[in-house]
Amino acid sequence: MSQNEFLLPATKAWLERPKKLLIGNRWVDSVSGATLPVTDPATLETLCMVQLASSADVDLAVSAARRALDGVWGETTPAERGRLLWRLADLIDEHADVLRQLESLDVGKPVMETYVFDLPLTSDHFRYFAGWATKITGQSIPSSLPGEALCYTRHEPVGVVAAIVPWNFPLAIAAWKLAPALACGNAVILKPSEITPLTALYLGELILEAGFPSGAVGILPGLGAVAGAALVEHAGVDKVSFTGSTRVGREIMQKAGGNFKRVTLELGGKSPNIILPDADISDAIGGAMTAMFFNQGEACVAGSRLYVPKALKADVLSELSTRAAGIVQGASLDPATQMGPLVSQVQLERVLGFIERGVSAGAQLVTGGSRNFGAGNGYFVQPTIFAASDDLELSREEIFGPVLTVLTYEDIDDLVARANDSVYGLGAGIWTSDVKTGIRLAHRLKAGTVWVNGWGMLEASMPWGGYKQSGIGREMGSYALQHYTEVKSVWVNLL
Ligand code: NAD
């Protein structure tokens, strides 16, 4: 089975073209000549071959970025940086049909989700930070020392930024890093995941078309252990902005410490979603389904721990399983598809392993639990729901697949303690008809984002990031800017 019937001619033509590295505004062959196939996880067909960057390519890209900072890009005015970012946003919108198909094919996500999430979030990011380019200001600070001095601060670019992104929202997360970094005047080397490099490469073409000067952006598809590690350890890289697993984040934190690189990390999660007794149950269950099964559950902020009042357990489980059984799984480009395949064989085995161990540990499998060959020969897993206790692996570890754990509670203080009892702290949800109760509870949860009567809303203007082992720093909004600038204090003696 192939997805050819859905492919636009422009998508097909692009897939047939060579996939190289973008260094110094030129598409170049990798020094090692290594390549990797890119697979459609719905059909297991090879979509194309992509060249892989080696550490020698990283050296070249870092040199190009440094020359950009010392040359034309470094001299580009804030207003011109803003215009370039805005132009890029327009180009993304113009090319959205192809970008949507590439993202959907590569990740396995339903193409319909790319209409509401991936593409709008991407171009909005570039527009939002286009506006910031001219507003990155320091302060004038009165001095109390004897004499007279003019004291002010400048927010200068950090320098060469390595942006390392995962496979679940490849284009949107690339935008979360590129847009603020470029608005602040940094040069960026983007390393997409080796599993999903396509939209980053397409974005590279749009970056050239937008007119960014040579070296402002480099794009290096490559293996994490090779290109990713080389960027993290490179003495010419000033900052690493990483989104991915907590395991790799920890490793990056240690390695980047060698030359005290600036590091921001957006990592994993095991987010609690809480239905309070007074909630509109139908809305809450709809929200719980989206929170868990959006993007096949391959979302850092998946609402994978659903807390329900003990008295409502039977009703909630019954309604959840009816809705889960109704989810249409299939080829990602089919507009009827509501849930696609997992991204890879590795991820498939990982998720099925969690399910098997959950059953063995005594959790109650309410629905799903198996690979779904009915949806195709790709990496499809049924939407799966367990009723379990907090101590099981299912309730504690990030599964990163469509596996929901339902937990019950009777007492609110106990609920808060249990919701917060996690090494993670990325997101949380609260469903209630009393907004005051919702707000009070939101303030007690240790999470970077809390949604009351909703789940998953993200916007370029609202900060995003995690407490605890879910990360360090914030992306999005004005908060992101502080991570892409160094503050310089300037003293001018006026006597
Ligand atoms: P991953 O950590 O395996 O890989 C992420 C990126 O890091 C990839 O580009 C990979 O090639 C690279 N990488 C791997 N090893 C490296 C190394 N040693 N040095 C440098 N780079 C290396 O994660 P993944 O499997 O691609 O993505 C899933 C994870 O990402 C999940 O844990 C998820 O929660 C997390 N995530 C977090 C957010 C967030 O905003 N907090 C968003 C999306 C995904």
Coordinates of C-alpha atoms and ligand atoms in Angstrom, one line a residue:
M1 CA 0.0 0.0 0.0
S2 CA 1.3 3.4 -0.8
Q3 CA 0.0 6.9 -0.2
N4 CA 0.6 8.0 -3.8
E5 CA -3.0 8.6 -4.5
F6 CA -2.9 11.5 -2.0
L7 CA 0.4 13.0 -3.1
L8 CA 0.4 16.4 -4.7
P9 CA 2.6 16.6 -7.8
A10 CA 4.8 19.2 -6.0
T11 CA 5.3 16.9 -3.1
K12 CA 6.2 14.0 -5.3
A13 CA 8.6 16.1 -7.3
W14 CA 10.3 17.4 -4.2
L15 CA 10.7 13.9 -2.8
E16 CA 12.6 12.9 -5.9
R17 CA 15.2 15.6 -5.6
P18 CA 18.5 15.0 -3.8
K19 CA 18.5 15.9 -0.1
K20 CA 21.8 17.5 0.9
L21 CA 23.1 19.7 3.7
L22 CA 22.6 23.5 3.8
I23 CA 25.9 25.2 4.7
G24 CA 26.7 28.8 3.8
N25 CA 23.5 29.1 1.7
R26 CA 24.6 26.3 -0.5
W27 CA 23.2 22.7 -0.7
V28 CA 26.3 20.6 -0.4
D29 CA 27.2 16.9 -0.2
S30 CA 28.2 15.5 3.2
V31 CA 31.9 15.0 3.7
S32 CA 31.4 11.4 4.6
G33 CA 28.9 10.6 1.9
A34 CA 26.7 8.8 4.4
T35 CA 23.0 8.6 3.7
L36 CA 19.9 7.3 5.5
P37 CA 16.5 6.2 4.1
V38 CA 13.5 8.2 5.2
T39 CA 10.5 5.8 5.8
D40 CA 6.8 6.4 5.7
P41 CA 5.7 4.8 9.0
A42 CA 2.2 4.1 7.6
T43 CA 3.3 2.0 4.6
L44 CA 7.0 1.2 5.5
E45 CA 7.9 2.5 2.0
T46 CA 11.2 4.4 1.6
L47 CA 10.3 8.0 0.7
C48 CA 13.8 9.2 -0.2
M49 CA 17.4 9.1 0.9
V50 CA 18.9 11.9 3.0
Q51 CA 22.6 12.8 3.3
L52 CA 23.9 12.7 6.9
A53 CA 26.2 15.3 8.4
S54 CA 29.5 14.1 10.0
S55 CA 31.6 16.1 12.5
A56 CA 33.6 17.5 9.5
D57 CA 30.3 19.0 8.2
V58 CA 29.6 20.4 11.6
D59 CA 33.0 22.2 11.5
L60 CA 32.1 23.7 8.1
A61 CA 28.6 24.8 9.2
V62 CA 30.0 26.4 12.4
S63 CA 32.6 28.3 10.4
A64 CA 29.9 29.5 8.0
A65 CA 27.8 30.6 10.9
R66 CA 30.7 32.5 12.5
R67 CA 31.5 34.2 9.2
A68 CA 27.8 35.2 9.0
L69 CA 28.0 36.8 12.5
D70 CA 31.2 38.6 11.6
G71 CA 29.8 39.7 8.3
V72 CA 26.5 40.5 6.5
W73 CA 24.2 38.8 9.0
G74 CA 25.9 40.5 12.0
E75 CA 25.4 43.9 10.3
T76 CA 21.8 43.2 9.3
T77 CA 19.5 45.8 11.1
P78 CA 16.8 44.6 13.4
A79 CA 14.1 45.9 11.0
E80 CA 15.6 43.9 8.2
R81 CA 15.8 40.8 10.4
G82 CA 12.1 41.3 11.1
R83 CA 11.3 41.7 7.4
L84 CA 13.2 38.4 6.6
L85 CA 11.3 36.5 9.3
W86 CA 8.0 37.9 8.1
R87 CA 8.8 37.0 4.5
L88 CA 9.7 33.4 5.6
A89 CA 6.3 33.2 7.4
D90 CA 4.6 34.2 4.1
L91 CA 6.6 31.6 2.2
I92 CA 5.6 28.9 4.7
D93 CA 2.0 29.7 4.2
E94 CA 2.4 29.7 0.4
H95 CA 4.0 26.3 0.5
A96 CA 1.8 24.9 3.3
D97 CA 0.1 22.2 1.2
V98 CA 3.5 20.5 0.4
L99 CA 4.9 21.1 4.0
R100 CA 1.7 19.5 5.4
Q101 CA 2.1 16.4 3.3
L102 CA 5.8 16.1 4.0
E103 CA 5.3 16.4 7.8
S104 CA 2.4 14.0 7.7
L105 CA 4.2 11.4 5.6
D106 CA 7.4 11.6 7.6
V107 CA 6.0 11.5 11.2
G108 CA 2.8 9.5 10.4
K109 CA 0.6 12.2 11.9
P110 CA -2.9 12.7 10.4
V111 CA -2.7 15.4 7.7
M112 CA -5.8 17.0 9.3
E113 CA -3.9 17.7 12.5
T114 CA -1.3 19.6 10.5
Y115 CA -4.0 22.1 9.4
V116 CA -4.9 23.0 12.9
F117 CA -1.6 22.7 14.7
D118 CA 1.8 22.2 12.9
L119 CA 1.5 24.7 10.0
P120 CA -0.3 27.6 11.7
L121 CA 1.9 27.3 14.7
T122 CA 5.0 27.5 12.5
S123 CA 4.2 30.5 10.4
D124 CA 2.7 32.3 13.4
H125 CA 6.0 31.9 15.3
F126 CA 8.0 33.6 12.5
R127 CA 5.5 36.5 12.4
Y128 CA 5.4 36.9 16.2
F129 CA 9.2 37.0 16.5
A130 CA 9.5 39.2 13.4
G131 CA 7.7 41.8 15.5
W132 CA 10.2 41.3 18.3
A133 CA 13.3 42.0 16.2
T134 CA 13.0 45.7 16.6
K135 CA 12.0 45.6 20.3
I136 CA 14.9 43.8 21.9
T137 CA 16.0 46.6 24.1
G138 CA 18.2 47.1 27.1
Q139 CA 17.8 49.6 30.0
S140 CA 19.2 52.9 31.0
I141 CA 20.1 52.5 34.7
P142 CA 20.8 55.5 37.1
S143 CA 24.1 55.1 39.0
S144 CA 24.5 56.1 42.6
L145 CA 28.3 56.0 42.6
P146 CA 30.2 59.3 43.2
G147 CA 30.6 61.3 40.0
E148 CA 28.4 61.0 36.9
A149 CA 28.1 58.1 34.6
L150 CA 25.8 56.9 31.8
C151 CA 25.0 53.3 32.5
Y152 CA 23.0 51.2 30.1
T153 CA 22.5 47.6 29.0
R154 CA 22.5 46.0 25.5
H155 CA 21.0 42.6 24.7
E156 CA 23.4 41.1 22.2
P157 CA 23.1 37.8 20.3
V158 CA 24.7 34.8 22.0
G159 CA 26.4 33.8 18.8
V160 CA 26.2 30.4 17.1
V161 CA 23.1 28.5 18.2
A162 CA 22.7 24.7 17.7
A163 CA 19.0 23.9 17.5
I164 CA 18.5 20.2 18.0
V165 CA 14.9 19.0 17.5
P166 CA 12.9 15.8 17.9
W167 CA 10.7 13.8 15.5
N168 CA 7.2 14.5 16.8
F169 CA 6.6 18.1 15.7
P170 CA 9.7 18.6 13.5
L171 CA 8.7 21.8 11.7
A172 CA 6.9 23.6 14.6
I173 CA 9.7 22.9 17.1
A174 CA 12.3 24.1 14.6
A175 CA 10.3 27.3 14.3
W176 CA 10.2 27.7 18.2
K177 CA 14.0 27.8 18.1
L178 CA 14.8 29.5 14.8
A179 CA 12.4 32.4 15.1
P180 CA 13.5 33.9 18.4
A181 CA 17.2 33.0 17.8
L182 CA 17.2 34.9 14.4
A183 CA 15.1 37.8 15.7
C184 CA 17.9 38.3 18.3
G185 CA 20.5 38.2 15.6
N186 CA 22.1 34.8 16.2
A187 CA 23.3 32.4 13.5
V188 CA 21.5 29.0 13.8
I189 CA 22.5 25.5 12.9
L190 CA 19.4 23.3 12.8
K191 CA 19.7 19.6 13.3
P192 CA 16.5 17.8 12.7
S193 CA 15.9 14.2 13.9
E194 CA 17.4 11.6 11.6
I195 CA 13.9 10.0 11.6
T196 CA 12.0 13.1 10.3
P197 CA 14.3 15.5 8.4
L198 CA 12.1 16.4 5.5
T199 CA 10.3 19.6 6.5
A200 CA 13.6 21.0 7.9
L201 CA 15.2 20.6 4.5
Y202 CA 12.1 22.1 2.7
L203 CA 12.3 25.0 5.2
G204 CA 15.9 25.5 4.2
E205 CA 14.8 26.2 0.6
L206 CA 12.3 28.7 1.9
I207 CA 15.0 30.4 4.0
L208 CA 17.1 30.8 0.9
E209 CA 14.2 32.2 -1.0
A210 CA 13.4 34.6 1.8
G211 CA 16.8 36.1 1.3
F212 CA 18.6 35.4 4.6
P213 CA 22.4 36.1 4.2
S214 CA 24.9 33.3 3.9
G215 CA 25.5 31.3 7.0
A216 CA 22.6 32.8 9.1
V217 CA 21.0 29.4 9.0
G218 CA 22.6 26.0 8.4
I219 CA 20.6 22.8 8.2
L220 CA 22.4 19.5 9.1
P221 CA 20.3 16.3 8.9
G222 CA 22.3 13.8 10.8
L223 CA 22.5 11.2 13.5
G224 CA 22.1 12.3 17.1
A225 CA 25.2 10.5 18.2
V226 CA 27.3 12.0 15.4
A227 CA 26.1 15.4 14.2
G228 CA 24.1 16.2 17.4
A229 CA 27.0 15.2 19.6
A230 CA 29.5 17.1 17.5
L231 CA 27.4 20.3 17.7
V232 CA 27.0 19.9 21.5
E233 CA 30.8 19.5 22.0
H234 CA 31.9 22.1 19.4
A235 CA 34.0 24.9 20.8
G236 CA 32.5 27.3 18.2
V237 CA 28.9 26.7 19.3
D238 CA 27.8 29.2 21.9
K239 CA 24.4 27.8 22.8
V240 CA 22.4 24.6 22.5
S241 CA 18.7 24.7 22.3
F242 CA 17.5 21.1 22.6
T243 CA 14.1 19.5 22.5
G244 CA 13.9 15.7 23.0
S245 CA 14.2 13.0 25.6
T246 CA 15.2 13.6 29.2
R247 CA 17.9 11.0 28.7
V248 CA 19.6 12.9 25.9
G249 CA 18.9 16.2 27.6
R250 CA 20.9 15.1 30.6
E251 CA 23.8 14.0 28.4
I252 CA 23.8 17.3 26.5
M253 CA 23.8 19.2 29.8
Q254 CA 26.9 17.4 30.9
K255 CA 28.8 17.7 27.5
A256 CA 27.9 21.3 26.8
G257 CA 29.4 22.2 30.2
G258 CA 32.9 21.8 28.7
N259 CA 32.9 25.4 27.4
F260 CA 30.0 26.6 29.5
K261 CA 27.6 26.8 26.5
R262 CA 24.2 28.3 27.2
V263 CA 21.8 25.4 27.3
T264 CA 18.0 25.3 27.2
L265 CA 16.2 22.0 27.3
E266 CA 12.6 21.1 26.5
L267 CA 12.2 17.5 27.6
G268 CA 9.7 14.8 28.5
G269 CA 6.6 14.7 30.5
K270 CA 3.9 12.5 32.3
S271 CA 1.3 15.1 32.6
P272 CA -1.7 14.8 34.9
N273 CA -5.2 15.6 33.6
I274 CA -7.7 16.0 36.4
I275 CA -11.5 15.7 36.2
L276 CA -13.1 17.3 39.2
P277 CA -16.4 16.0 40.5
D278 CA -18.3 19.2 39.2
A279 CA -16.9 19.0 35.7
D280 CA -19.0 18.8 32.6
I281 CA -18.1 15.1 32.1
S282 CA -18.7 15.0 28.3
D283 CA -16.4 18.0 27.7
A284 CA -13.8 16.6 30.1
I285 CA -13.8 13.2 28.4
G286 CA -13.5 14.9 25.0
G287 CA -10.6 16.9 26.4
A288 CA -9.0 13.7 27.8
M289 CA -9.2 12.0 24.4
T290 CA -7.5 14.9 22.7
A291 CA -4.9 15.3 25.5
M292 CA -3.9 11.6 25.1
F293 CA -4.4 10.6 21.5
F294 CA -3.4 13.8 19.5
N295 CA -0.4 13.0 17.4
Q296 CA -0.7 9.3 18.3
G297 CA 0.2 10.2 21.9
E298 CA 3.7 11.1 20.7
A299 CA 3.5 14.5 22.4
C300 CA 5.7 15.6 25.2
V301 CA 2.7 17.1 26.9
A302 CA 0.3 14.2 26.4
G303 CA -2.2 14.0 29.2
S304 CA -1.2 10.4 30.0
R305 CA -2.3 10.3 33.6
L306 CA -6.1 10.9 33.9
Y307 CA -7.3 11.4 37.4
V308 CA -11.1 10.9 37.9
P309 CA -13.3 10.9 41.1
K310 CA -13.6 7.3 42.3
A311 CA -17.4 7.5 42.1
L312 CA -17.2 8.4 38.3
K313 CA -14.7 5.7 37.4
A314 CA -17.0 3.2 35.8
D315 CA -18.9 5.8 33.7
V316 CA -15.7 7.5 32.6
L317 CA -14.0 4.3 31.6
S318 CA -17.0 3.2 29.6
E319 CA -17.3 6.5 27.7
L320 CA -13.5 6.6 27.1
S321 CA -13.4 3.1 25.6
T322 CA -16.4 3.8 23.4
R323 CA -14.7 6.9 22.0
A324 CA -11.3 5.2 21.7
A325 CA -12.8 2.3 19.7
G326 CA -14.4 4.9 17.4
I327 CA -11.0 6.5 16.4
V328 CA -10.3 6.0 12.7
Q329 CA -6.7 4.8 12.2
G330 CA -5.1 4.8 8.8
A331 CA -2.7 6.3 6.3
S332 CA -1.6 9.7 7.5
L333 CA -2.5 11.5 4.2
D334 CA -6.0 10.2 4.1
P335 CA -8.2 13.1 5.3
A336 CA -10.5 10.5 7.1
T337 CA -7.6 9.4 9.4
Q338 CA -7.8 10.5 13.0
M339 CA -4.8 8.6 14.3
G340 CA -1.7 7.5 12.3
P341 CA 1.0 5.0 12.9
L342 CA 3.9 5.5 15.4
V343 CA 7.0 7.0 13.9
S344 CA 9.3 4.0 13.8
Q345 CA 9.9 0.3 14.6
V346 CA 11.8 1.3 17.7
Q347 CA 8.9 3.4 19.0
L348 CA 6.5 0.6 18.1
E349 CA 8.4 -1.9 20.2
R350 CA 8.9 0.6 23.0
V351 CA 5.2 1.3 23.3
L352 CA 4.2 -2.4 23.0
G353 CA 6.7 -3.2 25.7
F354 CA 5.1 -0.7 28.1
I355 CA 1.7 -2.3 27.4
E356 CA 2.9 -5.8 27.9
R357 CA 4.7 -4.9 31.2
G358 CA 1.6 -3.0 32.3
V359 CA -0.6 -6.1 31.8
S360 CA 2.0 -8.3 33.6
A361 CA 2.1 -5.9 36.5
G362 CA -1.6 -6.3 37.0
A363 CA -3.0 -3.1 35.5
Q364 CA -6.5 -3.5 34.1
L365 CA -6.5 -3.2 30.3
V366 CA -9.8 -1.5 29.4
T367 CA -9.4 -1.2 25.7
G368 CA -6.8 -1.6 22.9
G369 CA -3.4 -3.0 23.8
S370 CA -2.3 -4.4 20.4
R371 CA -0.8 -3.5 17.1
N372 CA -3.5 -2.7 14.6
F373 CA -2.8 -4.4 11.4
G374 CA -6.4 -3.5 10.3
A375 CA -5.1 0.1 9.7
G376 CA -2.2 -1.0 7.5
N377 CA 1.1 -2.7 7.7
G378 CA 2.8 0.3 9.3
Y379 CA 3.5 0.9 12.9
F380 CA -0.1 1.2 14.1
V381 CA -1.0 0.7 17.7
Q382 CA -4.6 0.8 19.0
P383 CA -5.7 3.6 21.3
T384 CA -5.1 1.9 24.6
I385 CA -6.6 2.6 28.0
F386 CA -5.6 1.1 31.4
A387 CA -7.0 1.5 34.8
A388 CA -4.0 1.4 37.2
S389 CA -2.4 2.6 40.4
D390 CA 0.1 5.4 40.7
D391 CA 3.1 3.1 41.5
L392 CA 3.1 1.2 38.2
E393 CA 5.6 2.0 35.4
L394 CA 2.6 2.8 33.2
S395 CA 1.7 5.7 35.6
R396 CA 5.2 7.0 36.1
E397 CA 7.2 6.7 32.8
E398 CA 6.8 8.7 29.6
I399 CA 5.4 6.1 27.1
F400 CA 5.2 8.5 24.1
G401 CA 2.5 6.5 22.4
P402 CA -1.3 6.2 22.6
V403 CA -1.5 4.7 26.1
L404 CA -3.7 6.4 28.7
T405 CA -3.6 5.5 32.4
V406 CA -6.8 6.2 34.4
L407 CA -6.3 6.7 38.1
T408 CA -9.0 7.5 40.8
Y409 CA -9.0 9.8 43.8
E410 CA -11.3 10.8 46.6
D411 CA -9.5 13.7 48.4
I412 CA -8.2 16.9 46.8
D413 CA -5.1 17.3 48.9
D414 CA -4.1 13.7 48.2
L415 CA -4.8 14.3 44.5
V416 CA -2.5 17.3 44.4
A417 CA 0.3 15.4 46.1
R418 CA -0.1 12.5 43.7
A419 CA -0.3 14.7 40.6
N420 CA 2.9 16.4 41.7
D421 CA 4.7 13.2 42.5
S422 CA 6.6 12.9 39.2
V423 CA 10.1 13.7 38.1
Y424 CA 8.4 15.6 35.3
G425 CA 6.4 18.9 35.3
L426 CA 5.6 19.9 31.8
G427 CA 1.8 20.3 31.6
A428 CA -1.4 19.7 33.6
G429 CA -5.1 19.9 33.0
I430 CA -8.1 20.6 35.2
W431 CA -11.8 20.2 34.3
T432 CA -14.3 21.9 36.5
S433 CA -17.4 24.1 36.3
D434 CA -16.1 26.4 39.1
V435 CA -13.4 28.6 37.7
K436 CA -12.2 29.7 41.2
T437 CA -11.6 26.0 42.1
G438 CA -9.8 25.6 38.8
I439 CA -7.5 28.6 39.4
R440 CA -6.7 27.6 43.0
L441 CA -5.7 24.1 41.8
A442 CA -3.7 25.4 38.9
H443 CA -1.5 27.3 41.3
R444 CA -0.8 24.2 43.3
L445 CA 0.3 22.0 40.4
K446 CA 4.0 21.9 39.6
A447 CA 3.9 22.2 35.8
G448 CA 5.1 24.7 33.2
T449 CA 1.7 25.0 31.7
V450 CA -1.8 24.4 33.2
W451 CA -4.9 24.3 31.2
V452 CA -8.3 24.8 32.9
N453 CA -11.2 23.3 30.8
G454 CA -9.0 22.7 27.8
W455 CA -5.8 21.0 26.7
G456 CA -3.0 21.6 24.3
M457 CA -3.5 25.2 23.5
L458 CA -0.1 26.7 22.4
E459 CA 0.6 30.1 21.0
A460 CA 3.7 31.9 20.0
S461 CA 3.1 34.5 22.6
M462 CA 2.7 32.2 25.6
P463 CA 5.9 30.7 27.2
W464 CA 6.4 27.0 27.0
G465 CA 8.6 24.8 29.1
G466 CA 8.9 22.5 32.1
Y467 CA 9.4 22.3 35.8
K468 CA 11.8 19.6 37.2
Q469 CA 13.2 17.1 34.7
S470 CA 10.9 18.4 31.9
G471 CA 13.4 21.0 31.1
I472 CA 15.3 24.2 31.6
G473 CA 14.3 27.6 30.3
R474 CA 11.2 28.7 28.3
E475 CA 10.5 28.8 24.6
M476 CA 7.9 31.1 23.0
G477 CA 6.8 34.5 24.1
S478 CA 9.0 37.3 25.2
Y479 CA 10.5 34.8 27.8
A480 CA 12.3 33.0 24.9
L481 CA 14.3 36.1 24.1
Q482 CA 16.3 36.1 27.3
H483 CA 17.8 32.7 26.3
Y484 CA 19.0 34.0 22.9
T485 CA 20.8 37.2 24.2
E486 CA 23.7 38.1 26.4
V487 CA 23.3 41.2 28.5
K488 CA 26.1 43.7 28.3
S489 CA 26.5 46.5 30.9
V490 CA 28.1 49.6 29.5
W491 CA 29.5 52.3 31.8
V492 CA 30.4 55.7 30.4
N493 CA 32.2 58.0 32.8
L494 CA 30.9 61.5 32.2
L495 CA 33.4 63.3 34.3
Ligands
NAD1 P1 15.7 12.2 21.4 O1 16.2 12.7 22.6 O2 16.1 10.8 21.0 O3 16.3 13.0 20.1 C1 16.0 14.4 20.0 C2 17.1 15.0 19.1 O4 18.3 14.9 19.7 C3 17.2 14.3 17.7 O5 17.5 15.3 16.7 C4 18.4 13.4 17.9 O6 19.1 13.1 16.7 C5 19.3 14.2 18.8 N1 20.2 13.5 19.6 C6 20.1 12.2 20.0 N2 21.2 11.8 20.7 C7 22.0 12.9 20.8 C8 23.2 13.2 21.4 N3 23.9 12.3 22.1 N4 23.7 14.5 21.3 C9 23.1 15.4 20.6 N5 21.9 15.2 20.0 C10 21.4 14.0 20.1 O7 14.2 12.4 21.4 P2 13.1 12.0 20.3 O8 12.9 10.5 20.5 O9 13.4 12.5 19.0 O10 11.8 12.8 20.8 C11 11.0 12.3 21.8 C12 11.3 13.0 23.1 O11 11.2 14.4 23.0 C13 10.3 12.7 24.2 O12 10.9 12.4 25.4 C14 9.5 14.0 24.3 O13 8.8 14.2 25.5 C15 10.5 15.0 24.0 N6 9.8 16.2 23.5 C16 9.7 17.3 24.4 C17 9.0 18.5 23.9 C18 8.9 19.7 24.9 O14 8.5 20.8 24.4 N7 9.2 19.6 26.1 C19 8.5 18.5 22.7 C20 8.6 17.4 21.8 C21 9.3 16.3 22.3

